CSV table of N, CA, C and O in Angstrom, one decimal:
chain,number,residue,atom,x,y,z
A,183,UNK,N,2.7,11.6,4.8
A,183,UNK,CA,1.7,10.7,4.2
A,183,UNK,C,0.3,11.0,4.7
A,183,UNK,O,0.2,11.3,5.9
A,184,UNK,N,-0.6,11.0,3.9
A,184,UNK,CA,-2.0,11.3,4.2
A,184,UNK,C,-2.8,10.0,4.2
A,184,UNK,O,-2.7,9.2,3.3
A,185,UNK,N,-3.5,9.7,5.3
A,185,UNK,CA,-4.3,8.5,5.4
A,185,UNK,C,-5.8,8.9,5.5
A,185,UNK,O,-6.2,9.7,6.3
A,186,UNK,N,-6.6,8.3,4.6
A,186,UNK,CA,-8.0,8.6,4.5
A,186,UNK,C,-8.7,7.5,5.3
A,186,UNK,O,-8.6,6.3,5.0
A,187,UNK,N,-9.4,7.9,6.4
A,187,UNK,CA,-10.1,7.0,7.3
A,187,UNK,C,-11.6,7.2,7.3
A,187,UNK,O,-12.0,8.3,6.8
A,188,UNK,N,-12.3,6.3,7.8
A,188,UNK,CA,-13.8,6.4,7.9
A,188,UNK,C,-14.1,7.1,9.2
A,188,UNK,O,-13.3,7.4,10.0
A,189,UNK,N,-15.4,7.3,9.4
A,189,UNK,CA,-15.9,8.0,10.6
A,189,UNK,C,-15.6,7.3,11.9
A,189,UNK,O,-15.6,7.9,13.0
A,190,UNK,N,-15.3,6.0,11.8
A,190,UNK,CA,-14.9,5.3,13.0
A,190,UNK,C,-13.6,5.7,13.7
A,190,UNK,O,-13.3,5.4,14.8
A,191,UNK,N,-12.9,6.5,12.9
A,191,UNK,CA,-11.5,7.0,13.4
A,191,UNK,C,-11.5,8.5,13.7
A,191,UNK,O,-10.5,9.1,13.7
A,192,UNK,N,-12.7,9.0,14.0
A,192,UNK,CA,-12.8,10.5,14.3
A,192,UNK,C,-11.9,10.8,15.5
A,192,UNK,O,-11.8,10.0,16.4
A,193,UNK,N,-11.2,11.9,15.4
A,193,UNK,CA,-10.3,12.3,16.5
A,193,UNK,C,-8.9,11.8,16.3
A,193,UNK,O,-8.0,12.3,17.0
A,194,UNK,N,-8.6,10.9,15.5
A,194,UNK,CA,-7.3,10.3,15.3
A,194,UNK,C,-6.4,11.4,14.5
A,194,UNK,O,-5.2,11.4,14.7
A,195,UNK,N,-7.0,12.2,13.8
A,195,UNK,CA,-6.2,13.3,13.1
A,195,UNK,C,-5.5,14.2,14.0
A,195,UNK,O,-4.4,14.6,13.8
A,196,UNK,N,-6.1,14.5,15.1
A,196,UNK,CA,-5.5,15.4,16.1
A,196,UNK,C,-4.3,14.7,16.8
A,196,UNK,O,-3.3,15.3,17.1
A,197,UNK,N,-4.4,13.4,16.9
A,197,UNK,CA,-3.3,12.7,17.6
A,197,UNK,C,-2.2,12.4,16.7
A,197,UNK,O,-1.1,12.1,17.1
A,198,UNK,N,-2.4,12.5,15.3
A,198,UNK,CA,-1.3,12.2,14.4
A,198,UNK,C,-0.9,13.4,13.6
A,198,UNK,O,-0.2,13.3,12.6
A,199,UNK,N,-1.2,14.6,14.1
A,199,UNK,CA,-0.7,15.8,13.5
A,199,UNK,C,-1.4,16.1,12.2
A,199,UNK,O,-0.8,16.7,11.3
A,200,UNK,N,-2.6,15.6,12.0
A,200,UNK,CA,-3.4,15.8,10.8
A,200,UNK,C,-3.1,14.9,9.6
A,200,UNK,O,-3.6,15.1,8.5
A,201,UNK,N,-2.3,13.8,9.9
A,201,UNK,CA,-2.1,12.9,8.8
A,201,UNK,C,-3.2,12.0,8.5
A,201,UNK,O,-3.4,11.5,7.4
A,202,UNK,N,-4.1,11.7,9.5
A,202,UNK,CA,-5.3,10.9,9.3
A,202,UNK,C,-6.4,11.8,9.1
A,202,UNK,O,-6.7,12.7,9.9
A,203,UNK,N,-7.1,11.7,7.9
A,203,UNK,CA,-8.2,12.5,7.5
A,203,UNK,C,-9.5,11.7,7.6
A,203,UNK,O,-9.6,10.7,6.9
A,204,UNK,N,-10.4,12.2,8.4
A,204,UNK,CA,-11.7,11.6,8.5
A,204,UNK,C,-12.8,12.5,7.9
A,204,UNK,O,-12.6,13.7,7.7
A,205,UNK,N,-14.0,11.9,7.7
A,205,UNK,CA,-15.1,12.8,7.3
A,205,UNK,C,-15.3,13.9,8.3
A,205,UNK,O,-15.0,13.7,9.5
A,206,UNK,N,-15.9,15.0,7.9
A,206,UNK,CA,-16.1,16.1,8.8
A,206,UNK,C,-17.1,15.7,10.0
A,206,UNK,O,-18.0,14.9,9.8
A,207,UNK,N,-16.8,16.2,11.2
A,207,UNK,CA,-17.6,15.9,12.3
A,207,UNK,C,-18.8,16.8,12.3
A,207,UNK,O,-18.7,18.0,12.0
A,208,UNK,N,-20.0,16.3,12.6
A,208,UNK,CA,-21.2,17.1,12.6
A,208,UNK,C,-21.2,18.0,13.8
A,208,UNK,O,-21.2,17.5,15.0
A,209,UNK,N,-21.1,19.3,13.6
A,209,UNK,CA,-21.0,20.3,14.7
A,209,UNK,C,-22.4,20.6,15.3
A,209,UNK,O,-22.5,20.9,16.5
A,210,UNK,N,-23.4,20.5,14.5
A,210,UNK,CA,-24.8,20.7,15.0
A,210,UNK,C,-25.6,19.5,14.9
A,210,UNK,O,-25.8,18.9,13.8
A,211,UNK,N,-26.1,18.9,16.1
A,211,UNK,CA,-26.9,17.8,16.0
A,211,UNK,C,-28.4,18.2,15.9
A,211,UNK,O,-29.2,17.5,15.3
A,212,UNK,N,-28.7,19.3,16.5
A,212,UNK,CA,-30.0,19.9,16.5
A,212,UNK,C,-30.0,21.3,16.2
A,212,UNK,O,-29.0,22.0,16.4
A,213,UNK,N,-31.0,21.8,15.5
A,213,UNK,CA,-31.2,23.2,15.2
A,213,UNK,C,-30.0,23.8,14.4
A,213,UNK,O,-29.5,24.9,14.7
A,214,UNK,N,-29.6,23.1,13.4
A,214,UNK,CA,-28.5,23.5,12.6
A,214,UNK,C,-28.9,24.7,11.7
A,214,UNK,O,-30.1,24.7,11.3
A,215,UNK,N,-28.0,25.6,11.4
A,215,UNK,CA,-28.4,26.7,10.5
A,215,UNK,C,-28.7,26.1,9.1
A,215,UNK,O,-28.2,25.1,8.8
A,216,UNK,N,-29.5,26.8,8.3
A,216,UNK,CA,-29.9,26.3,7.0
A,216,UNK,C,-28.7,26.0,6.1
A,216,UNK,O,-28.7,25.1,5.4
A,217,UNK,N,-27.7,26.9,6.1
A,217,UNK,CA,-26.5,26.7,5.3
A,217,UNK,C,-25.7,25.5,5.7
A,217,UNK,O,-24.9,24.9,4.9
A,218,UNK,N,-25.8,25.1,6.9
A,218,UNK,CA,-24.8,24.1,7.5
A,218,UNK,C,-25.0,22.7,6.8
A,218,UNK,O,-24.0,22.1,6.5
A,219,UNK,N,-26.2,22.3,6.6
A,219,UNK,CA,-26.4,20.9,6.0
A,219,UNK,C,-25.8,20.8,4.6
A,219,UNK,O,-25.2,19.8,4.3
A,220,UNK,N,-25.9,21.9,3.8
A,220,UNK,CA,-25.4,21.8,2.5
A,220,UNK,C,-23.9,21.8,2.5
A,220,UNK,O,-23.2,21.0,1.8
A,221,UNK,N,-23.2,22.5,3.4
A,221,UNK,CA,-21.8,22.5,3.5
A,221,UNK,C,-21.3,21.2,4.0
A,221,UNK,O,-20.3,20.6,3.5
A,222,UNK,N,-22.0,20.7,5.1
A,222,UNK,CA,-21.6,19.4,5.7
A,222,UNK,C,-21.7,18.3,4.6
A,222,UNK,O,-20.8,17.5,4.5
A,223,UNK,N,-22.8,18.2,3.9
A,223,UNK,CA,-23.0,17.2,2.9
A,223,UNK,C,-21.9,17.3,1.8
A,223,UNK,O,-21.4,16.3,1.3
A,224,UNK,N,-21.6,18.5,1.3
A,224,UNK,CA,-20.5,18.7,0.3
A,224,UNK,C,-19.2,18.2,0.8
A,224,UNK,O,-18.5,17.5,0.1
A,225,UNK,N,-18.8,18.5,2.0
A,225,UNK,CA,-17.6,18.0,2.6
A,225,UNK,C,-17.5,16.5,2.8
A,225,UNK,O,-16.6,15.8,2.5
A,226,UNK,N,-18.7,15.9,3.2
A,226,UNK,CA,-18.8,14.5,3.4
A,226,UNK,C,-18.6,13.8,2.1
A,226,UNK,O,-17.9,12.8,2.0
A,227,UNK,N,-19.3,14.3,1.1
A,227,UNK,CA,-19.2,13.6,-0.3
A,227,UNK,C,-17.8,13.7,-0.9
A,227,UNK,O,-17.4,12.8,-1.5
A,228,UNK,N,-17.2,14.9,-0.6
A,228,UNK,CA,-15.8,15.0,-1.2
A,228,UNK,C,-14.9,14.0,-0.5
A,228,UNK,O,-14.0,13.4,-1.2
A,229,UNK,N,-15.0,13.8,0.8
A,229,UNK,CA,-14.2,12.9,1.5
A,229,UNK,C,-14.5,11.5,1.0
A,229,UNK,O,-13.6,10.7,0.7
A,230,UNK,N,-15.8,11.2,0.8
A,230,UNK,CA,-16.2,9.9,0.4
A,230,UNK,C,-15.7,9.5,-1.0
A,230,UNK,O,-15.3,8.4,-1.3
A,231,UNK,N,-15.7,10.5,-1.9
A,231,UNK,CA,-15.2,10.3,-3.3
A,231,UNK,C,-13.7,10.0,-3.3
A,231,UNK,O,-13.3,9.3,-4.2
A,232,UNK,N,-13.0,10.6,-2.4
A,232,UNK,CA,-11.5,10.4,-2.3
A,232,UNK,C,-11.3,9.0,-1.7
A,232,UNK,O,-10.3,8.3,-2.1
A,233,UNK,N,-12.1,8.5,-0.8
A,233,UNK,CA,-11.9,7.3,-0.1
A,233,UNK,C,-12.5,6.1,-0.8
A,233,UNK,O,-12.2,4.9,-0.4
A,234,UNK,N,-13.2,6.2,-1.9
A,234,UNK,CA,-13.9,5.1,-2.5
A,234,UNK,C,-13.0,4.0,-3.0
A,234,UNK,O,-13.3,2.9,-2.9
A,235,UNK,N,-11.8,4.4,-3.4
A,235,UNK,CA,-10.8,3.4,-3.9
A,235,UNK,C,-10.4,2.5,-2.7
A,235,UNK,O,-10.1,1.3,-2.9
A,236,UNK,N,-10.2,3.1,-1.5
A,236,UNK,CA,-9.9,2.4,-0.3
A,236,UNK,C,-11.0,1.4,0.0
A,236,UNK,O,-10.7,0.2,0.2
A,237,UNK,N,-12.2,1.8,-0.1
A,237,UNK,CA,-13.3,0.9,0.2
A,237,UNK,C,-13.4,-0.2,-0.8
A,237,UNK,O,-13.7,-1.3,-0.4
A,238,UNK,N,-13.2,0.1,-2.1
A,238,UNK,CA,-13.2,-0.9,-3.1
A,238,UNK,C,-12.1,-2.0,-2.9
A,238,UNK,O,-12.3,-3.2,-3.0
A,239,UNK,N,-10.9,-1.5,-2.5
A,239,UNK,CA,-9.8,-2.4,-2.2
A,239,UNK,C,-10.2,-3.3,-1.0
A,239,UNK,O,-9.9,-4.5,-1.1
A,240,UNK,N,-10.7,-2.8,0.0
A,240,UNK,CA,-11.1,-3.6,1.2
A,240,UNK,C,-12.2,-4.6,0.7
A,240,UNK,O,-12.2,-5.8,1.1
A,241,UNK,N,-13.1,-4.2,-0.1
A,241,UNK,CA,-14.2,-5.1,-0.5
A,241,UNK,C,-13.6,-6.2,-1.4
A,241,UNK,O,-14.1,-7.4,-1.2
A,242,UNK,N,-12.7,-5.9,-2.2
A,242,UNK,CA,-12.1,-7.0,-3.1
A,242,UNK,C,-11.3,-8.0,-2.2
A,242,UNK,O,-11.4,-9.2,-2.5
A,243,UNK,N,-10.6,-7.5,-1.2
A,243,UNK,CA,-9.9,-8.5,-0.3
A,243,UNK,C,-11.0,-9.4,0.4
A,243,UNK,O,-10.7,-10.5,0.6
A,244,UNK,N,-12.1,-8.8,0.8
A,244,UNK,CA,-13.1,-9.6,1.5
A,244,UNK,C,-13.7,-10.6,0.5
A,244,UNK,O,-14.1,-11.7,0.9
A,245,UNK,N,-13.8,-10.2,-0.8
A,245,UNK,CA,-14.4,-11.1,-1.8
A,245,UNK,C,-13.5,-12.4,-1.9
A,245,UNK,O,-14.0,-13.5,-2.2
A,246,UNK,N,-12.2,-12.2,-1.7
A,246,UNK,CA,-11.3,-13.3,-1.8
A,246,UNK,C,-11.0,-14.0,-0.5
A,246,UNK,O,-10.0,-14.8,-0.3
A,247,UNK,N,-11.8,-13.7,0.5
A,247,UNK,CA,-11.5,-14.2,1.9
A,247,UNK,C,-11.5,-15.7,1.9
A,247,UNK,O,-10.8,-16.4,2.7
A,248,UNK,N,-12.3,-16.4,1.0
A,248,UNK,CA,-12.4,-17.8,1.0
A,248,UNK,C,-11.0,-18.4,0.7
A,248,UNK,O,-10.6,-19.4,1.2
A,249,UNK,N,-10.3,-17.7,-0.2
A,249,UNK,CA,-8.9,-18.2,-0.6
A,249,UNK,C,-8.0,-18.1,0.6
A,249,UNK,O,-7.2,-19.0,0.9
A,250,UNK,N,-8.1,-17.0,1.4
A,250,UNK,CA,-7.3,-16.8,2.6
A,250,UNK,C,-7.6,-17.9,3.6
A,250,UNK,O,-6.7,-18.4,4.3
A,251,UNK,N,-8.9,-18.2,3.8
A,251,UNK,CA,-9.3,-19.2,4.7
A,251,UNK,C,-8.8,-20.6,4.3
A,251,UNK,O,-8.5,-21.4,5.2
A,252,UNK,N,-8.8,-20.8,3.0
A,252,UNK,CA,-8.4,-22.1,2.5
A,252,UNK,C,-7.0,-22.4,2.9
A,252,UNK,O,-6.6,-23.4,3.4
A,253,UNK,N,-6.1,-21.4,2.6
A,253,UNK,CA,-4.7,-21.6,3.0
A,253,UNK,C,-4.5,-21.5,4.5
A,253,UNK,O,-3.8,-22.2,5.1
A,254,UNK,N,-5.2,-20.4,5.1
A,254,UNK,CA,-5.3,-20.3,6.5
A,254,UNK,C,-4.0,-20.2,7.3
A,254,UNK,O,-4.1,-20.1,8.5
A,255,UNK,N,-2.9,-20.1,6.8
A,255,UNK,CA,-1.7,-20.0,7.5
A,255,UNK,C,-1.1,-18.7,7.4
A,255,UNK,O,-0.9,-18.2,6.3
A,256,UNK,N,-0.7,-18.1,8.5
A,256,UNK,CA,-0.1,-16.7,8.5
A,256,UNK,C,1.2,-16.7,7.6
A,256,UNK,O,1.5,-15.7,7.0
A,257,UNK,N,2.0,-17.7,7.7
A,257,UNK,CA,3.2,-17.6,6.9
A,257,UNK,C,3.0,-17.6,5.4
A,257,UNK,O,3.9,-17.3,4.6
A,258,UNK,N,1.8,-17.9,5.0
A,258,UNK,CA,1.4,-17.9,3.5
A,258,UNK,C,0.6,-16.6,3.2
A,258,UNK,O,0.2,-16.5,2.0
A,259,UNK,N,0.4,-15.7,4.1
A,259,UNK,CA,-0.4,-14.6,3.9
A,259,UNK,C,0.1,-13.7,2.8
A,259,UNK,O,-0.6,-13.2,2.0
A,260,UNK,N,1.4,-13.4,2.7
A,260,UNK,CA,1.9,-12.6,1.7
A,260,UNK,C,1.7,-13.2,0.3
A,260,UNK,O,1.4,-12.5,-0.7
A,261,UNK,N,1.9,-14.6,0.2
A,261,UNK,CA,1.6,-15.3,-1.0
A,261,UNK,C,0.1,-15.1,-1.4
A,261,UNK,O,-0.2,-15.0,-2.6
A,262,UNK,N,-0.7,-15.2,-0.4
A,262,UNK,CA,-2.2,-15.1,-0.7
A,262,UNK,C,-2.5,-13.7,-1.2
A,262,UNK,O,-3.3,-13.6,-2.1
A,263,UNK,N,-2.0,-12.7,-0.5
A,263,UNK,CA,-2.3,-11.3,-1.0
A,263,UNK,C,-1.8,-11.1,-2.4
A,263,UNK,O,-2.5,-10.5,-3.2
A,264,UNK,N,-0.6,-11.6,-2.7
A,264,UNK,CA,-0.1,-11.5,-4.1
A,264,UNK,C,-0.9,-12.2,-5.1
A,264,UNK,O,-1.2,-11.8,-6.2
A,265,UNK,N,-1.4,-13.4,-4.7
A,265,UNK,CA,-2.3,-14.2,-5.6
A,265,UNK,C,-3.6,-13.4,-5.8
A,265,UNK,O,-4.1,-13.3,-7.0
A,266,UNK,N,-4.2,-12.9,-4.8
A,266,UNK,CA,-5.4,-12.1,-4.9
A,266,UNK,C,-5.2,-10.9,-5.8
A,266,UNK,O,-6.0,-10.5,-6.7
A,267,UNK,N,-4.1,-10.2,-5.6
A,267,UNK,CA,-3.8,-9.0,-6.4
A,267,UNK,C,-3.6,-9.4,-7.9
A,267,UNK,O,-4.1,-8.6,-8.7
A,268,UNK,N,-3.0,-10.5,-8.1
A,268,UNK,CA,-2.8,-10.9,-9.5
A,268,UNK,C,-4.1,-11.3,-10.1
A,268,UNK,O,-4.4,-10.9,-11.3
A,269,UNK,N,-5.0,-12.0,-9.4
A,269,UNK,CA,-6.3,-12.4,-9.9
A,269,UNK,C,-7.1,-11.1,-10.2
A,269,UNK,O,-7.8,-11.0,-11.2
A,270,UNK,N,-7.1,-10.2,-9.2
A,270,UNK,CA,-7.9,-9.0,-9.4
A,270,UNK,C,-7.4,-8.2,-10.6
A,270,UNK,O,-8.2,-7.6,-11.4
A,271,UNK,N,-6.1,-8.1,-10.7
A,271,UNK,CA,-5.5,-7.3,-11.9
A,271,UNK,C,-5.9,-8.0,-13.2
A,271,UNK,O,-6.3,-7.3,-14.1
A,272,UNK,N,-5.9,-9.3,-13.2
A,272,UNK,CA,-6.3,-10.0,-14.4
A,272,UNK,C,-7.8,-9.7,-14.7
A,272,UNK,O,-8.2,-9.5,-15.9
A,273,UNK,N,-8.6,-9.8,-13.7
A,273,UNK,CA,-10.0,-9.6,-13.8
A,273,UNK,C,-10.3,-8.2,-14.3
A,273,UNK,O,-11.1,-8.0,-15.2
A,274,UNK,N,-9.6,-7.2,-13.8
A,274,UNK,CA,-9.8,-5.8,-14.2
A,274,UNK,C,-9.4,-5.6,-15.7
A,274,UNK,O,-10.0,-4.9,-16.4
A,275,UNK,N,-8.3,-6.2,-16.1
A,275,UNK,CA,-7.8,-6.1,-17.4
A,275,UNK,C,-8.8,-6.7,-18.4
A,275,UNK,O,-9.1,-6.1,-19.4
A,276,UNK,N,-9.4,-7.9,-18.0
A,276,UNK,CA,-10.4,-8.5,-18.8
A,276,UNK,C,-11.7,-7.6,-18.9
A,276,UNK,O,-12.3,-7.5,-20.0
A,277,UNK,N,-12.1,-7.0,-17.8
A,277,UNK,CA,-13.2,-6.1,-17.8
A,277,UNK,C,-13.0,-4.9,-18.7
A,277,UNK,O,-13.9,-4.5,-19.5
A,278,UNK,N,-11.8,-4.4,-18.7
A,278,UNK,CA,-11.5,-3.2,-19.6
A,278,UNK,C,-11.5,-3.6,-21.0
A,278,UNK,O,-12.0,-2.9,-21.9
A,279,UNK,N,-11.0,-4.8,-21.3
A,279,UNK,CA,-10.9,-5.3,-22.7
A,279,UNK,C,-12.3,-5.5,-23.2
A,279,UNK,O,-12.6,-5.1,-24.4
A,280,UNK,N,-13.2,-6.1,-22.4
A,280,UNK,CA,-14.6,-6.3,-22.9
A,280,UNK,C,-15.3,-5.0,-23.0
A,280,UNK,O,-16.2,-4.9,-23.9
A,281,UNK,N,-15.1,-4.0,-22.2
A,281,UNK,CA,-15.7,-2.7,-22.2
A,281,UNK,C,-15.3,-2.0,-23.5
A,281,UNK,O,-16.1,-1.3,-24.1
A,282,UNK,N,-14.1,-2.2,-23.9
A,282,UNK,CA,-13.6,-1.5,-25.1
A,282,UNK,C,-14.2,-2.1,-26.4
A,282,UNK,O,-14.4,-1.4,-27.4
A,283,UNK,N,-14.5,-3.4,-26.3
A,283,UNK,CA,-15.1,-4.0,-27.5
A,283,UNK,C,-16.6,-3.6,-27.7
A,283,UNK,O,-17.1,-3.8,-28.8
A,284,UNK,N,-17.2,-3.2,-26.7
A,284,UNK,CA,-18.6,-2.8,-26.8
A,284,UNK,C,-18.9,-1.6,-27.5
A,284,UNK,O,-18.5,-0.7,-27.8
C-alpha cells in the first residue's frame, strides 16, 4: 500500500520501506544549480496533485467538526463519520446535478 503524506512526515519513507511517499526533500538550500529549481517544482507539484484528494477529504471532515463536537462521544464516532460521509456524498451528487443543468 502506498501512503501519500505531507512534508511534515519527511524521512518516514525510509523507515517504512518506501510505502510512505512525501514531497521531494530540497537538496540545495543555497546556490542551487539553475536546472534544480525547475525539477524540484515539477516533482513537488506532481506529488501535490496526487495528494489533493487527501487534503480535500481532511478539509471536509474539519468542515463537519461541529457535528462531531455536538455528539462528542467516542463510542458514536463511527456513526458520526458515516453521517458526514452520507451528507458529503449527497452534497456532491447535488452539486454534480446542478452543474449538468447549466
